[in-house]
mmCIF file of C-alpha atoms in Angstrom:
data_model
loop_
_atom_site.group_PDB
_atom_site.id
_atom_site.type_symbol
_atom_site.label_atom_id
_atom_site.label_comp_id
_atom_site.label_asym_id
_atom_site.label_seq_id
_atom_site.Cartn_x
_atom_site.Cartn_y
_atom_site.Cartn_z
ATOM 1 C CA MET A 29 -27.040 -39.535 63.426
ATOM 2 C CA GLY A 30 -30.133 -41.666 63.846
ATOM 3 C CA THR A 31 -27.994 -44.577 65.080
ATOM 4 C CA VAL A 32 -26.393 -42.496 67.744
ATOM 5 C CA LEU A 33 -29.790 -41.262 68.844
ATOM 6 C CA LEU A 34 -31.129 -44.825 68.963
ATOM 7 C CA LEU A 35 -28.109 -45.995 70.933
ATOM 8 C CA ALA A 36 -28.491 -43.125 73.354
ATOM 9 C CA THR A 37 -32.206 -43.894 73.795
ATOM 10 C CA GLU A 38 -31.475 -47.547 74.416
ATOM 11 C CA ALA A 39 -28.802 -46.681 76.890
ATOM 12 C CA SER A 40 -31.108 -44.406 78.819
ATOM 13 C CA ARG A 41 -33.818 -47.160 79.121
ATOM 14 C CA GLU A 42 -31.510 -49.644 80.677
ATOM 15 C CA GLY A 43 -30.208 -47.145 83.079
ATOM 16 C CA GLY A 44 -26.808 -46.438 81.547
ATOM 17 C CA PHE A 45 -24.739 -46.068 78.516
ATOM 18 C CA GLY A 46 -24.156 -49.193 76.516
ATOM 19 C CA PHE A 47 -23.965 -50.827 73.195
ATOM 20 C CA ASN A 48 -27.072 -52.396 71.652
ATOM 21 C CA SER A 49 -26.023 -55.475 69.740
ATOM 22 C CA ASP A 50 -29.409 -56.194 68.239
ATOM 23 C CA ILE A 51 -28.872 -55.425 64.579
ATOM 24 C CA LEU A 52 -32.525 -55.254 63.652
ATOM 25 C CA GLU A 53 -33.363 -52.844 66.428
ATOM 26 C CA THR A 54 -30.612 -50.442 65.614
ATOM 27 C CA ASN A 55 -31.311 -50.365 61.819
ATOM 28 C CA LEU A 56 -27.668 -51.001 61.091
ATOM 29 C CA ILE A 57 -28.579 -53.174 58.097
ATOM 30 C CA ASN A 58 -30.734 -50.387 56.671
ATOM 31 C CA LEU A 59 -27.895 -47.964 57.030
ATOM 32 C CA VAL A 60 -25.429 -50.308 55.327
ATOM 33 C CA ILE A 61 -27.881 -50.873 52.449
ATOM 34 C CA ILE A 62 -28.475 -47.140 51.998
ATOM 35 C CA ILE A 63 -24.749 -46.401 52.049
ATOM 36 C CA ALA A 64 -24.075 -49.203 49.540
ATOM 37 C CA VAL A 65 -26.847 -47.971 47.201
ATOM 38 C CA LEU A 66 -25.599 -44.413 47.467
ATOM 39 C CA PHE A 67 -22.043 -45.542 46.853
ATOM 40 C CA TYR A 68 -23.031 -47.728 43.869
ATOM 41 C CA PHE A 69 -25.346 -45.258 42.131
ATOM 42 C CA GLY A 70 -23.754 -42.034 43.379
ATOM 43 C CA ARG A 71 -20.275 -43.030 42.270
ATOM 44 C CA GLY A 72 -21.192 -42.726 38.580
ATOM 45 C CA PHE A 73 -23.076 -39.470 39.082
ATOM 46 C CA LEU A 74 -20.361 -37.932 41.234
ATOM 47 C CA GLY A 75 -17.664 -39.319 38.922
ATOM 48 C CA ASN A 76 -19.350 -37.694 35.916
ATOM 49 C CA ILE A 77 -19.574 -34.341 37.695
ATOM 50 C CA LEU A 78 -15.924 -34.554 38.735
ATOM 51 C CA ASN A 79 -14.862 -35.602 35.215
ATOM 52 C CA GLU A 80 -16.799 -32.695 33.694
ATOM 53 C CA ARG A 81 -15.252 -30.328 36.182
ATOM 54 C CA ARG A 82 -11.742 -31.723 35.511
ATOM 55 C CA THR A 83 -12.327 -31.399 31.737
ATOM 56 C CA GLY A 84 -13.536 -27.810 32.168
ATOM 57 C CA ILE A 85 -10.506 -26.914 34.270
ATOM 58 C CA GLN A 86 -8.138 -28.543 31.759
ATOM 59 C CA GLU A 87 -9.773 -26.639 28.899
ATOM 60 C CA ALA A 88 -9.526 -23.391 30.848
ATOM 61 C CA ILE A 89 -5.823 -24.051 31.548
ATOM 62 C CA LEU A 90 -5.153 -24.866 27.876
ATOM 63 C CA GLU A 91 -7.029 -21.719 26.809
ATOM 64 C CA ALA A 92 -5.056 -19.612 29.288
ATOM 65 C CA GLU A 93 -1.765 -21.101 28.050
ATOM 66 C CA LYS A 94 -2.803 -20.410 24.449
ATOM 67 C CA ARG A 95 -3.681 -16.814 25.315
ATOM 68 C CA GLN A 96 -0.347 -16.445 27.120
ATOM 69 C CA LYS A 97 1.528 -17.700 24.042
ATOM 70 C CA ASP A 98 -0.501 -15.392 21.782
ATOM 71 C CA ALA A 99 0.179 -12.451 24.096
ATOM 72 C CA ALA A 100 3.905 -13.259 24.160
ATOM 73 C CA ALA A 101 3.973 -13.446 20.345
ATOM 74 C CA ALA A 102 2.062 -10.157 20.072
ATOM 75 C CA LEU A 103 4.441 -8.547 22.563
ATOM 76 C CA ALA A 104 7.479 -9.729 20.596
ATOM 77 C CA GLU A 105 5.931 -8.435 17.362
ATOM 78 C CA GLN A 106 5.135 -5.044 18.897
ATOM 79 C CA GLN A 107 8.640 -4.798 20.347
ATOM 80 C CA GLN A 108 10.059 -5.532 16.897
ATOM 81 C CA LYS A 109 7.798 -2.849 15.401
ATOM 82 C CA LEU A 110 8.916 -0.431 18.115
ATOM 83 C CA THR A 111 12.558 -1.163 17.311
ATOM 84 C CA GLN A 112 11.885 -0.608 13.605
ATOM 85 C CA ALA A 113 10.020 2.625 14.340
ATOM 86 C CA GLN A 114 12.885 3.877 16.500
ATOM 87 C CA ALA A 115 15.380 3.029 13.741
ATOM 88 C CA GLU A 116 13.195 4.814 11.181
ATOM 89 C CA ALA A 117 12.898 7.856 13.460
ATOM 90 C CA GLU A 118 16.680 7.935 13.869
ATOM 91 C CA ARG A 119 17.127 7.675 10.085
ATOM 92 C CA ILE A 120 14.645 10.511 9.514
ATOM 93 C CA ARG A 121 16.339 12.657 12.168
ATOM 94 C CA THR A 122 19.766 12.064 10.590
ATOM 95 C CA ALA A 123 18.410 12.813 7.112
ATOM 96 C CA SER A 124 16.721 16.002 8.300
ATOM 97 C CA GLU A 125 19.915 17.146 10.025
ATOM 98 C CA GLU A 126 21.849 16.510 6.792
ATOM 99 C CA THR A 127 19.199 18.353 4.759
ATOM 100 C CA ALA A 128 19.277 21.273 7.203
ATOM 101 C CA LYS A 129 23.067 21.374 6.996
ATOM 102 C CA LYS A 130 22.962 21.422 3.175
ATOM 103 C CA ALA A 131 20.264 24.101 3.199
ATOM 104 C CA LYS A 132 22.339 26.185 5.612
ATOM 105 C CA GLU A 133 25.403 25.851 3.392
ATOM 106 C CA ALA A 134 23.347 26.739 0.296
ATOM 107 C CA ILE A 135 21.887 29.800 2.035
ATOM 108 C CA LEU A 136 25.337 30.925 3.197
ATOM 109 C CA ALA A 137 26.753 30.430 -0.324
ATOM 110 C CA GLN A 138 23.838 32.368 -1.824
ATOM 111 C CA ALA A 139 24.316 35.147 0.727
ATOM 112 C CA ALA A 140 28.046 35.318 -0.109
ATOM 113 C CA GLN A 141 27.200 35.533 -3.823
ATOM 114 C CA ASP A 142 24.645 38.255 -3.117
ATOM 115 C CA VAL A 143 27.232 40.215 -1.096
ATOM 116 C CA GLU A 144 29.784 39.900 -3.910
ATOM 117 C CA ARG A 145 27.186 40.925 -6.486
ATOM 118 C CA MET A 146 26.208 43.932 -4.355
ATOM 119 C CA LYS A 147 29.869 44.897 -3.972
ATOM 120 C CA ALA A 148 30.377 44.612 -7.735
ATOM 121 C CA THR A 149 27.217 46.631 -8.401
ATOM 122 C CA ALA A 150 28.291 49.254 -5.874
ATOM 123 C CA GLY A 151 31.760 49.385 -7.465
ATOM 124 C CA GLN A 152 30.246 49.815 -10.926
ATOM 125 C CA GLU A 153 27.869 52.498 -9.685
ATOM 126 C CA LEU A 154 30.753 54.263 -7.950
ATOM 127 C CA GLU A 155 32.843 54.104 -11.142
ATOM 128 C CA SER A 156 29.982 55.406 -13.296
ATOM 129 C CA GLU A 157 29.352 58.231 -10.811
ATOM 130 C CA ARG A 158 33.055 59.051 -10.884
ATOM 131 C CA GLU A 159 33.093 59.094 -14.702
ATOM 132 C CA ARG A 160 29.957 61.227 -14.773
ATOM 133 C CA ALA A 161 31.514 63.646 -12.287
ATOM 134 C CA ILE A 162 34.713 63.780 -14.387
ATOM 135 C CA ALA A 163 32.628 64.376 -17.536
ATOM 136 C CA GLN A 164 30.764 67.183 -15.802
ATOM 137 C CA LEU A 165 34.068 68.697 -14.651
ATOM 138 C CA ARG A 166 35.488 68.455 -18.167
ATOM 139 C CA SER A 167 32.380 70.018 -19.591
ATOM 140 C CA ALA A 168 32.574 72.821 -17.021
ATOM 141 C CA VAL A 169 36.310 73.311 -17.722
ATOM 142 C CA VAL A 170 35.666 73.368 -21.470
ATOM 143 C CA SER A 171 32.821 75.837 -21.009
ATOM 144 C CA LEU A 172 34.997 78.057 -18.849
ATOM 145 C CA ALA A 173 37.902 77.791 -21.252
ATOM 146 C CA LEU A 174 35.686 78.652 -24.212
ATOM 147 C CA ALA A 175 34.173 81.548 -22.337
ATOM 148 C CA LYS A 176 37.639 82.827 -21.444
ATOM 149 C CA VAL A 177 38.943 82.369 -24.996
ATOM 150 C CA GLU A 178 35.879 84.045 -26.389
ATOM 151 C CA SER A 179 36.271 86.996 -24.093
ATOM 152 C CA GLN A 180 39.976 87.239 -24.977
ATOM 153 C CA LEU A 181 39.223 86.943 -28.654
ATOM 154 C CA LYS A 182 36.685 89.706 -28.494
ATOM 155 C CA THR A 183 39.131 91.997 -26.817
ATOM 156 C CA SER A 184 42.273 91.060 -28.742
ATOM 157 C CA LEU A 185 40.981 90.320 -32.252
ATOM 158 C CA ASP A 186 40.096 93.136 -34.537
ATOM 159 C CA GLU A 187 38.179 92.954 -37.766
ATOM 160 C CA ASN A 188 41.180 92.171 -39.955
ATOM 161 C CA ALA A 189 42.462 89.361 -37.667
ATOM 162 C CA GLN A 190 39.015 87.808 -37.613
ATOM 163 C CA HIS A 191 38.921 87.642 -41.439
ATOM 164 C CA GLN A 192 42.333 86.021 -41.576
ATOM 165 C CA LEU A 193 41.354 83.454 -38.987
ATOM 166 C CA ILE A 194 38.164 82.572 -40.864
ATOM 167 C CA ASP A 195 40.046 82.255 -44.170
ATOM 168 C CA ARG A 196 42.667 80.030 -42.604
ATOM 169 C CA SER A 197 40.009 77.791 -41.004
ATOM 170 C CA ILE A 198 38.218 77.414 -44.343
ATOM 171 C CA ALA A 199 41.497 76.534 -46.061
ATOM 172 C CA LEU A 200 42.177 73.879 -43.397
ATOM 173 C CA LEU A 201 38.763 72.375 -43.884
ATOM 174 C CA GLY A 202 39.419 72.047 -47.547
ATOM 175 C CA GLY A 203 37.282 74.671 -49.032
#
C-alpha cells in the first residue's frame, strides 16, 4: 500500500502518472526483504499452526468415526435385545393362553363333577324322603289296621273267646 502511495505521490510531482524506476526511492528493496523474512520465518510458524489444526481435525474425524461405530454396535445389540424380548413376550403370551385354557377345562370338569354330585345327592335325598314317606304310610296303615282290629275284637270277642286266644298264643310261643 505504501508503494502505491509513493508512486502516486511521485506521479503527482512530475505532473502526471508514471512509474518511478528508482529502487531506493520507492523502498522496493525494503519490501522484498520484509516479504522474504516473513516468508522464511512465518512459513514455519504458519506451517506448525496448520499442522496442529490438521492433526486436530483428523483426531476429531477419527473420534467421530469411532463413536459412529460404537453407536452402530450399540444399536445392533439393542435391536437384538428387542427381538429377544419380543420372542420372550410371545412365549409368555402363548404359555399364559395355554395355562388359561387348561384352567378353563379344569374348572368346567370340576363344575360337571359338582353337578353330577349334586344330582346324585338330590337323588339320594329324594329316595330317602320317599322311603320315609312310605314308612310313615305303613306306620299309619298299621296303626289304622290295629285300631280297626282292636275295635272289632272288642265288639266280636267275648270273655271265653279271649281266653282261648290267649291260651293258643301262649302255646304257639312255647310256653
